[in-house]
Structures are given as C-alpha cells and as structure tokens.
C-alpha cells in the first residue's frame, strides 16, 4: 500500500495553506502537479492524484480562485490606501499594477488552492486513489 495515496483528507485550512504554498493539497508534495510556473501535468509528482479527477469544471474553479485573488488584492489595496490617505493617482497606478501582476504571479496558486477546495468538497474516491497508485507504479515510484 502506498501511504501517500491512502491518507485521509486534512482539514480545510491545511489544504488551503498547502495550495497557497504551491504544494499538493492532498499529500503536501512540493510542486504538486506543476512542471513549471505555468505548466502542469495531469497528476501530482508525489502521490499521483489527478487534479481533475473526472471533473470537467475544475478549470472554472481555478479561474474563480484567480478572480478572488486578484479582486481581493485590489480591494485590500484600495481599503488600505483610502485609510492611509494615499492620493488618487498613485492609488490607481498601484491598483493597475496589482490587476496585472497578481493574475500572472498567482496563476499556479489558483490551481493548487482550488485543488484544496475541491478535495474538501469531493474527497478522493477509491477509484481516484487506485488510479493514483497505478500511475505511481507505472512511473516506478
Ligand atoms: Zn500529491
């Protein structure tokens, strides 16, 4: 038995923190399913769990995480700058930079964090874990 594929689901905060650190929400494996900052493979390098798990709407959830991250950053910046009395032009310039930079830099995190949310909502089935185990065996892991 592969212990990484057999483990039980962690608590939601743990799943989210792992995702925010660009780790696999399920096993905590470094890099999760990311092959580069913008590249992904089908399964986690460490536990072999597929990030989609037969769910075609996974990418929509990741895109939603991107919207939350970007809009949350902009709104947070605007609240802080209004409270601190930042003039309008610098406020808008920084908000524009945030609107461009956060989606670019946060792209992989949207997938790994959403993977954590998805795992919380839909715990991996026996088929998911068996598929992960078979994939790991096929890789010789
Ligand atoms: Zn994993």
Tab-separated table of N, CA and C and ligand atoms in Angstrom:
chain	number	residue	atom	x	y	z
A	1	UNK	N	0.832	-1.195	0.000
A	1	UNK	CA	0.000	0.000	0.000
A	1	UNK	C	0.869	1.249	0.000
A	2	UNK	N	0.491	2.212	-0.790
A	2	UNK	CA	1.220	3.467	-0.833
A	2	UNK	C	0.614	4.413	0.204
A	3	UNK	N	1.383	4.782	1.188
A	3	UNK	CA	0.834	5.577	2.280
A	3	UNK	C	0.407	6.965	1.820
A	4	UNK	N	1.080	7.564	0.825
A	4	UNK	CA	0.711	8.912	0.412
A	4	UNK	C	-0.646	8.922	-0.282
A	5	UNK	N	-1.012	7.846	-0.967
A	5	UNK	CA	-2.310	7.816	-1.640
A	5	UNK	C	-3.414	7.338	-0.709
A	6	UNK	N	-3.071	6.735	0.414
A	6	UNK	CA	-4.073	6.177	1.309
A	6	UNK	C	-4.486	7.134	2.423
A	7	UNK	N	-3.761	8.221	2.597
A	7	UNK	CA	-4.022	9.095	3.741
A	7	UNK	C	-5.417	9.708	3.684
A	8	UNK	N	-5.847	10.142	4.837
A	8	UNK	CA	-7.159	10.763	4.942
A	8	UNK	C	-7.038	12.246	4.618
A	9	UNK	N	-8.165	12.838	4.279
A	9	UNK	CA	-8.186	14.250	3.934
A	9	UNK	C	-7.828	15.098	5.148
A	10	UNK	N	-6.980	16.098	4.941
A	10	UNK	CA	-6.616	17.018	6.012
A	10	UNK	C	-7.724	18.062	6.183
A	11	UNK	N	-7.626	18.855	7.233
A	11	UNK	CA	-8.605	19.922	7.475
A	11	UNK	C	-8.490	20.991	6.382
A	12	UNK	N	-9.572	21.727	6.153
A	12	UNK	CA	-9.603	22.733	5.087
A	12	UNK	C	-8.455	23.737	5.189
A	13	UNK	N	-8.158	24.313	6.383
A	13	UNK	CA	-7.042	25.260	6.439
A	13	UNK	C	-5.714	24.643	5.984
A	14	UNK	N	-5.493	23.391	6.324
A	14	UNK	CA	-4.259	22.711	5.899
A	14	UNK	C	-4.245	22.563	4.381
A	15	UNK	N	-5.388	22.171	3.809
A	15	UNK	CA	-5.485	22.028	2.357
A	15	UNK	C	-5.206	23.356	1.659
A	16	UNK	N	-5.754	24.447	2.201
A	16	UNK	CA	-5.590	25.763	1.578
A	16	UNK	C	-4.155	26.273	1.713
A	17	UNK	N	-3.558	26.070	2.885
A	17	UNK	CA	-2.170	26.521	3.087
A	17	UNK	C	-1.229	25.751	2.176
A	18	UNK	N	-1.436	24.439	2.065
A	18	UNK	CA	-0.605	23.660	1.137
A	18	UNK	C	-0.751	24.204	-0.275
A	19	UNK	N	-1.980	24.490	-0.685
A	19	UNK	CA	-2.204	25.024	-2.029
A	19	UNK	C	-1.570	26.394	-2.203
A	20	UNK	N	-1.677	27.246	-1.187
A	20	UNK	CA	-1.094	28.587	-1.266
A	20	UNK	C	0.425	28.528	-1.332
A	21	UNK	N	1.012	27.435	-0.869
A	21	UNK	CA	2.470	27.261	-0.924
A	21	UNK	C	2.871	26.489	-2.187
A	22	UNK	N	1.911	26.328	-3.100
A	22	UNK	CA	2.133	25.615	-4.372
A	22	UNK	C	2.553	24.168	-4.143
A	23	UNK	N	1.956	23.592	-3.116
A	23	UNK	CA	2.170	22.178	-2.831
A	23	UNK	C	0.872	21.433	-3.106
A	24	UNK	N	0.977	20.136	-3.210
A	24	UNK	CA	-0.211	19.311	-3.409
A	24	UNK	C	-1.056	19.389	-2.139
A	25	UNK	N	-2.317	19.742	-2.287
A	25	UNK	CA	-3.188	19.864	-1.118
A	25	UNK	C	-3.411	18.514	-0.459
A	26	UNK	N	-3.323	17.447	-1.220
A	26	UNK	CA	-3.593	16.122	-0.673
A	26	UNK	C	-2.401	15.583	0.122
A	27	UNK	N	-1.218	15.598	-0.488
A	27	UNK	CA	-0.058	14.967	0.149
A	27	UNK	C	0.971	15.977	0.643
A	28	UNK	N	0.874	17.237	0.232
A	28	UNK	CA	1.858	18.236	0.626
A	28	UNK	C	3.120	18.179	-0.210
A	29	UNK	N	3.108	17.381	-1.271
A	29	UNK	CA	4.289	17.246	-2.135
A	29	UNK	C	4.660	18.561	-2.788
A	30	UNK	N	5.938	18.864	-2.789
A	30	UNK	CA	6.426	20.125	-3.340
A	30	UNK	C	6.173	20.184	-4.849
A	31	UNK	N	5.629	21.304	-5.302
A	31	UNK	CA	5.383	21.495	-6.726
A	31	UNK	C	4.078	20.906	-7.211
A	32	UNK	N	3.457	20.059	-6.410
A	32	UNK	CA	2.180	19.425	-6.769
A	32	UNK	C	2.232	18.879	-8.190
A	33	UNK	N	1.353	19.351	-9.036
A	33	UNK	CA	1.283	18.884	-10.420
A	33	UNK	C	1.881	19.902	-11.381
A	34	UNK	N	2.619	20.884	-10.859
A	34	UNK	CA	3.210	21.926	-11.691
A	34	UNK	C	4.551	21.446	-12.249
A	35	UNK	N	4.738	21.609	-13.556
A	35	UNK	CA	6.015	21.275	-14.174
A	35	UNK	C	6.891	22.511	-14.320
A	36	UNK	N	6.256	23.684	-14.344
A	36	UNK	CA	6.945	24.973	-14.354
A	36	UNK	C	5.945	25.965	-13.758
A	37	UNK	N	6.273	27.256	-13.797
A	37	UNK	CA	5.343	28.217	-13.192
A	37	UNK	C	3.984	28.208	-13.896
A	38	UNK	N	4.002	27.982	-15.222
A	38	UNK	CA	2.754	27.981	-15.972
A	38	UNK	C	2.387	26.607	-16.536
A	39	UNK	N	3.238	25.625	-16.328
A	39	UNK	CA	2.981	24.291	-16.869
A	39	UNK	C	2.452	23.332	-15.820
A	40	UNK	N	1.582	22.427	-16.255
A	40	UNK	CA	1.016	21.439	-15.341
A	40	UNK	C	1.064	20.070	-15.995
A	41	UNK	N	1.177	19.056	-15.182
A	41	UNK	CA	0.962	17.711	-15.676
A	41	UNK	C	-0.321	17.204	-15.048
A	42	UNK	N	-0.784	16.086	-15.536
A	42	UNK	CA	-2.096	15.576	-15.140
A	42	UNK	C	-2.172	15.205	-13.665
A	43	UNK	N	-1.036	14.755	-13.096
A	43	UNK	CA	-1.071	14.204	-11.742
A	43	UNK	C	0.029	14.799	-10.864
A	44	UNK	N	-0.174	14.696	-9.565
A	44	UNK	CA	0.820	15.143	-8.593
A	44	UNK	C	2.073	14.283	-8.724
A	45	UNK	N	3.240	14.912	-8.650
A	45	UNK	CA	4.500	14.180	-8.747
A	45	UNK	C	4.640	13.171	-7.607
A	46	UNK	N	4.111	13.508	-6.447
A	46	UNK	CA	4.374	12.740	-5.230
A	46	UNK	C	3.344	11.639	-4.988
A	47	UNK	N	2.058	11.977	-5.026
A	47	UNK	CA	1.026	10.995	-4.675
A	47	UNK	C	0.313	10.424	-5.896
A	48	UNK	N	0.463	11.053	-7.061
A	48	UNK	CA	-0.145	10.542	-8.276
A	48	UNK	C	-1.614	10.884	-8.435
A	49	UNK	N	-2.166	11.653	-7.523
A	49	UNK	CA	-3.582	12.010	-7.602
A	49	UNK	C	-3.795	13.006	-8.746
A	50	UNK	N	-4.790	12.741	-9.581
A	50	UNK	CA	-5.107	13.633	-10.695
A	50	UNK	C	-5.808	14.876	-10.167
A	51	UNK	N	-5.459	16.041	-10.698
A	51	UNK	CA	-6.077	17.267	-10.187
A	51	UNK	C	-7.493	17.428	-10.691
A	52	UNK	N	-7.839	16.861	-11.839
A	52	UNK	CA	-9.207	17.000	-12.333
A	52	UNK	C	-10.134	15.944	-11.739
A	53	UNK	N	-9.654	14.724	-11.600
A	53	UNK	CA	-10.433	13.600	-11.071
A	53	UNK	C	-11.796	13.480	-11.770
A	54	UNK	N	-11.795	13.583	-13.083
A	54	UNK	CA	-13.015	13.405	-13.851
A	54	UNK	C	-13.984	14.575	-13.770
A	55	UNK	N	-13.542	15.685	-13.210
A	55	UNK	CA	-14.400	16.843	-13.024
A	55	UNK	C	-14.040	17.869	-14.078
A	56	UNK	N	-14.875	18.031	-15.103
A	56	UNK	CA	-14.548	18.905	-16.223
A	56	UNK	C	-14.591	20.382	-15.850
A	57	UNK	N	-15.242	20.723	-14.757
A	57	UNK	CA	-15.335	22.121	-14.359
A	57	UNK	C	-14.197	22.583	-13.473
A	58	UNK	N	-13.172	21.763	-13.330
A	58	UNK	CA	-12.076	22.125	-12.434
A	58	UNK	C	-11.441	23.449	-12.833
A	59	UNK	N	-11.226	23.652	-14.126
A	59	UNK	CA	-10.567	24.875	-14.600
A	59	UNK	C	-11.408	26.113	-14.279
A	60	UNK	N	-12.727	25.978	-14.287
A	60	UNK	CA	-13.594	27.101	-13.936
A	60	UNK	C	-13.393	27.470	-12.468
A	61	UNK	N	-13.248	26.468	-11.610
A	61	UNK	CA	-12.977	26.732	-10.198
A	61	UNK	C	-11.644	27.427	-10.009
A	62	UNK	N	-10.625	26.991	-10.762
A	62	UNK	CA	-9.313	27.629	-10.668
A	62	UNK	C	-9.393	29.073	-11.153
A	63	UNK	N	-10.156	29.306	-12.228
A	63	UNK	CA	-10.321	30.676	-12.723
A	63	UNK	C	-11.035	31.532	-11.677
A	64	UNK	N	-12.000	30.949	-10.995
A	64	UNK	CA	-12.703	31.678	-9.933
A	64	UNK	C	-11.742	32.035	-8.802
A	65	UNK	N	-10.845	31.109	-8.468
A	65	UNK	CA	-9.830	31.411	-7.447
A	65	UNK	C	-8.967	32.587	-7.895
A	66	UNK	N	-8.648	32.640	-9.203
A	66	UNK	CA	-7.871	33.753	-9.737
A	66	UNK	C	-8.597	35.072	-9.607
A	67	UNK	N	-9.900	35.054	-9.850
A	67	UNK	CA	-10.709	36.273	-9.710
A	67	UNK	C	-10.735	36.709	-8.242
A	68	UNK	N	-10.946	35.761	-7.333
A	68	UNK	CA	-10.952	36.097	-5.900
A	68	UNK	C	-9.611	36.681	-5.472
A	69	UNK	N	-8.532	36.056	-5.928
A	69	UNK	CA	-7.191	36.517	-5.562
A	69	UNK	C	-6.935	37.925	-6.089
A	70	UNK	N	-7.260	38.150	-7.348
A	70	UNK	CA	-6.994	39.454	-7.964
A	70	UNK	C	-7.889	40.541	-7.380
A	71	UNK	N	-9.184	40.308	-7.365
A	71	UNK	CA	-10.097	41.321	-6.840
A	71	UNK	C	-9.879	41.538	-5.342
A	72	UNK	N	-9.592	40.467	-4.637
A	72	UNK	CA	-9.297	40.607	-3.205
A	72	UNK	C	-8.076	41.469	-2.963
A	73	UNK	N	-7.051	41.292	-3.800
A	73	UNK	CA	-5.837	42.105	-3.670
A	73	UNK	C	-6.118	43.565	-3.981
A	74	UNK	N	-6.890	43.811	-5.037
A	74	UNK	CA	-7.209	45.194	-5.414
A	74	UNK	C	-8.063	45.859	-4.336
A	75	UNK	N	-9.062	45.171	-3.876
A	75	UNK	CA	-9.944	45.747	-2.845
A	75	UNK	C	-9.157	45.993	-1.558
A	76	UNK	N	-8.296	45.050	-1.180
A	76	UNK	CA	-7.472	45.237	0.014
A	76	UNK	C	-6.576	46.456	-0.142
A	77	UNK	N	-5.941	46.591	-1.314
A	77	UNK	CA	-5.087	47.740	-1.559
A	77	UNK	C	-5.899	49.038	-1.468
A	78	UNK	N	-7.068	49.070	-2.048
A	78	UNK	CA	-7.878	50.288	-2.036
A	78	UNK	C	-8.326	50.644	-0.624
A	79	UNK	N	-8.706	49.666	0.154
A	79	UNK	CA	-9.111	49.948	1.543
A	79	UNK	C	-7.925	50.499	2.329
A	80	UNK	N	-6.777	49.844	2.203
A	80	UNK	CA	-5.584	50.290	2.931
A	80	UNK	C	-5.185	51.691	2.484
A	81	UNK	N	-5.209	51.954	1.183
A	81	UNK	CA	-4.761	53.261	0.704
A	81	UNK	C	-5.748	54.363	1.060
A	82	UNK	N	-7.029	54.058	1.085
A	82	UNK	CA	-8.013	55.083	1.491
A	82	UNK	C	-7.848	55.385	2.974
A	83	UNK	N	-7.666	54.366	3.780
A	83	UNK	CA	-7.465	54.571	5.224
A	83	UNK	C	-6.176	55.344	5.478
A	84	UNK	N	-5.127	55.021	4.684
A	84	UNK	CA	-3.833	55.686	4.870
A	84	UNK	C	-3.771	57.046	4.186
A	85	UNK	N	-4.772	57.395	3.378
A	85	UNK	CA	-4.808	58.702	2.724
A	85	UNK	C	-3.900	58.806	1.513
A	86	UNK	N	-3.731	57.720	0.763
A	86	UNK	CA	-2.915	57.744	-0.452
A	86	UNK	C	-3.656	58.562	-1.515
A	87	UNK	N	-2.943	59.481	-2.216
A	87	UNK	CA	-3.599	60.264	-3.279
A	87	UNK	C	-4.158	59.360	-4.383
A	88	UNK	N	-5.114	59.886	-5.140
A	88	UNK	CA	-5.855	59.081	-6.108
A	88	UNK	C	-4.982	58.489	-7.214
A	89	UNK	N	-4.098	59.307	-7.795
A	89	UNK	CA	-3.304	58.809	-8.937
A	89	UNK	C	-2.383	57.655	-8.523
A	90	UNK	N	-1.595	57.784	-7.463
A	90	UNK	CA	-0.788	56.620	-7.049
A	90	UNK	C	-1.652	55.414	-6.672
A	91	UNK	N	-2.786	55.670	-6.068
A	91	UNK	CA	-3.703	54.580	-5.714
A	91	UNK	C	-4.121	53.812	-6.957
A	92	UNK	N	-4.480	54.537	-8.021
A	92	UNK	CA	-4.931	53.878	-9.253
A	92	UNK	C	-3.785	53.188	-9.985
A	93	UNK	N	-2.597	53.800	-9.955
A	93	UNK	CA	-1.446	53.182	-10.622
A	93	UNK	C	-1.101	51.854	-9.945
A	94	UNK	N	-1.034	51.855	-8.630
A	94	UNK	CA	-0.715	50.617	-7.907
A	94	UNK	C	-1.830	49.587	-8.107
A	95	UNK	N	-3.076	50.041	-8.121
A	95	UNK	CA	-4.185	49.110	-8.369
A	95	UNK	C	-4.068	48.485	-9.758
A	96	UNK	N	-3.634	49.276	-10.739
A	96	UNK	CA	-3.421	48.737	-12.087
A	96	UNK	C	-2.296	47.726	-12.125
A	97	UNK	N	-1.222	48.013	-11.409
A	97	UNK	CA	-0.099	47.065	-11.341
A	97	UNK	C	-0.564	45.771	-10.675
A	98	UNK	N	-1.325	45.892	-9.616
A	98	UNK	CA	-1.849	44.701	-8.931
A	98	UNK	C	-2.747	43.906	-9.877
A	99	UNK	N	-3.577	44.613	-10.636
A	99	UNK	CA	-4.517	43.940	-11.541
A	99	UNK	C	-3.797	43.139	-12.619
A	100	UNK	N	-2.576	43.562	-12.969
A	100	UNK	CA	-1.809	42.832	-13.985
A	100	UNK	C	-0.903	41.782	-13.336
A	101	UNK	N	-0.245	42.156	-12.257
A	101	UNK	CA	0.776	41.279	-11.666
A	101	UNK	C	0.192	40.094	-10.901
A	102	UNK	N	-0.859	40.304	-10.162
A	102	UNK	CA	-1.392	39.222	-9.314
A	102	UNK	C	-1.882	38.026	-10.138
A	103	UNK	N	-2.628	38.231	-11.232
A	103	UNK	CA	-3.029	37.045	-12.006
A	103	UNK	C	-1.838	36.325	-12.633
A	104	UNK	N	-0.827	37.072	-13.051
A	104	UNK	CA	0.343	36.443	-13.678
A	104	UNK	C	1.137	35.662	-12.638
A	105	UNK	N	1.415	36.286	-11.518
A	105	UNK	CA	2.237	35.641	-10.491
A	105	UNK	C	1.462	34.593	-9.695
A	106	UNK	N	0.163	34.768	-9.590
A	106	UNK	CA	-0.627	33.842	-8.782
A	106	UNK	C	-1.243	32.696	-9.562
A	107	UNK	N	-0.931	32.605	-10.848
A	107	UNK	CA	-1.570	31.599	-11.704
A	107	UNK	C	-1.486	30.182	-11.145
A	108	UNK	N	-0.296	29.672	-10.802
A	108	UNK	CA	-0.273	28.276	-10.315
A	108	UNK	C	-0.982	28.107	-8.978
A	109	UNK	N	-0.982	29.159	-8.178
A	109	UNK	CA	-1.642	29.061	-6.872
A	109	UNK	C	-3.151	28.905	-7.022
A	110	UNK	N	-3.713	29.473	-8.087
A	110	UNK	CA	-5.152	29.326	-8.276
A	110	UNK	C	-5.520	27.853	-8.457
A	111	UNK	N	-4.652	27.103	-9.124
A	111	UNK	CA	-4.905	25.673	-9.328
A	111	UNK	C	-4.690	24.887	-8.050
A	112	UNK	N	-3.592	25.145	-7.366
A	112	UNK	CA	-3.298	24.336	-6.177
A	112	UNK	C	-4.266	24.653	-5.034
A	113	UNK	N	-4.665	25.935	-4.908
A	113	UNK	CA	-5.635	26.281	-3.859
A	113	UNK	C	-7.003	25.690	-4.203
A	114	UNK	N	-7.395	25.797	-5.460
A	114	UNK	CA	-8.686	25.219	-5.854
A	114	UNK	C	-8.674	23.703	-5.685
A	115	UNK	N	-7.525	23.079	-5.935
A	115	UNK	CA	-7.403	21.646	-5.707
A	115	UNK	C	-7.703	21.328	-4.235
A	116	UNK	N	-7.235	22.186	-3.318
A	116	UNK	CA	-7.528	22.001	-1.894
A	116	UNK	C	-9.011	22.138	-1.601
A	117	UNK	N	-9.645	23.143	-2.199
A	117	UNK	CA	-11.091	23.323	-2.007
A	117	UNK	C	-11.841	22.127	-2.589
A	118	UNK	N	-11.423	21.708	-3.770
A	118	UNK	CA	-12.079	20.572	-4.427
A	118	UNK	C	-11.931	19.297	-3.591
A	119	UNK	N	-10.753	19.099	-3.020
A	119	UNK	CA	-10.548	17.920	-2.160
A	119	UNK	C	-11.428	17.986	-0.916
A	120	UNK	N	-11.638	19.198	-0.408
A	120	UNK	CA	-12.501	19.350	0.763
A	120	UNK	C	-13.948	19.011	0.406
A	121	UNK	N	-14.366	19.446	-0.785
A	121	UNK	CA	-15.743	19.192	-1.219
A	121	UNK	C	-15.921	17.747	-1.656
A	122	UNK	N	-14.963	17.249	-2.445
A	122	UNK	CA	-15.064	15.894	-3.002
A	122	UNK	C	-13.831	15.099	-2.587
A	123	UNK	N	-13.931	14.391	-1.508
A	123	UNK	CA	-12.806	13.565	-1.072
A	123	UNK	C	-12.496	12.545	-2.168
A	124	UNK	N	-11.224	12.245	-2.384
A	124	UNK	CA	-10.885	11.289	-3.447
A	124	UNK	C	-11.603	9.961	-3.249
A	125	UNK	N	-12.130	9.446	-4.340
A	125	UNK	CA	-12.817	8.158	-4.288
A	125	UNK	C	-11.786	7.029	-4.299
A	126	UNK	N	-12.266	5.828	-4.063
A	126	UNK	CA	-11.378	4.661	-4.123
A	126	UNK	C	-10.786	4.527	-5.521
A	127	UNK	N	-11.580	4.876	-6.546
A	127	UNK	CA	-11.082	4.804	-7.918
A	127	UNK	C	-9.971	5.831	-8.147
A	128	UNK	N	-10.150	7.044	-7.582
A	128	UNK	CA	-9.114	8.074	-7.715
A	128	UNK	C	-7.804	7.596	-7.093
A	129	UNK	N	-7.910	7.015	-5.900
A	129	UNK	CA	-6.706	6.566	-5.202
A	129	UNK	C	-6.072	5.367	-5.908
A	130	UNK	N	-6.903	4.485	-6.441
A	130	UNK	CA	-6.365	3.334	-7.174
A	130	UNK	C	-5.680	3.796	-8.462
A	131	UNK	N	-6.290	4.763	-9.136
A	131	UNK	CA	-5.693	5.323	-10.347
A	131	UNK	C	-4.352	5.992	-10.021
A	132	UNK	N	-4.303	6.696	-8.895
A	132	UNK	CA	-3.051	7.343	-8.467
A	132	UNK	C	-1.978	6.303	-8.186
A	133	UNK	N	-2.368	5.239	-7.497
A	133	UNK	CA	-1.422	4.175	-7.164
A	133	UNK	C	-0.899	3.511	-8.450
A	134	UNK	N	-1.796	3.247	-9.399
A	134	UNK	CA	-1.388	2.629	-10.667
A	134	UNK	C	-0.444	3.550	-11.433
A	135	UNK	N	-0.711	4.831	-11.396
A	135	UNK	CA	0.151	5.796	-12.095
A	135	UNK	C	1.538	5.834	-11.462
A	136	UNK	N	1.568	5.818	-10.144
A	136	UNK	CA	2.867	5.814	-9.458
A	136	UNK	C	3.650	4.555	-9.783
A	137	UNK	N	2.958	3.422	-9.804
A	137	UNK	CA	3.634	2.155	-10.119
A	137	UNK	C	4.168	2.187	-11.549
A	138	UNK	N	3.367	2.743	-12.459
A	138	UNK	CA	3.815	2.810	-13.865
A	138	UNK	C	5.038	3.692	-14.023
A	139	UNK	N	5.198	4.668	-13.131
A	139	UNK	CA	6.373	5.560	-13.168
A	139	UNK	C	7.565	4.933	-12.453
A	140	UNK	N	7.307	3.847	-11.722
A	140	UNK	CA	8.378	3.228	-10.958
A	140	UNK	C	8.642	3.912	-9.646
A	141	UNK	N	7.654	4.656	-9.144
A	141	UNK	CA	7.810	5.376	-7.872
A	141	UNK	C	7.413	4.508	-6.703
B	1	LIG	ZN1	0.105	14.883	-4.075
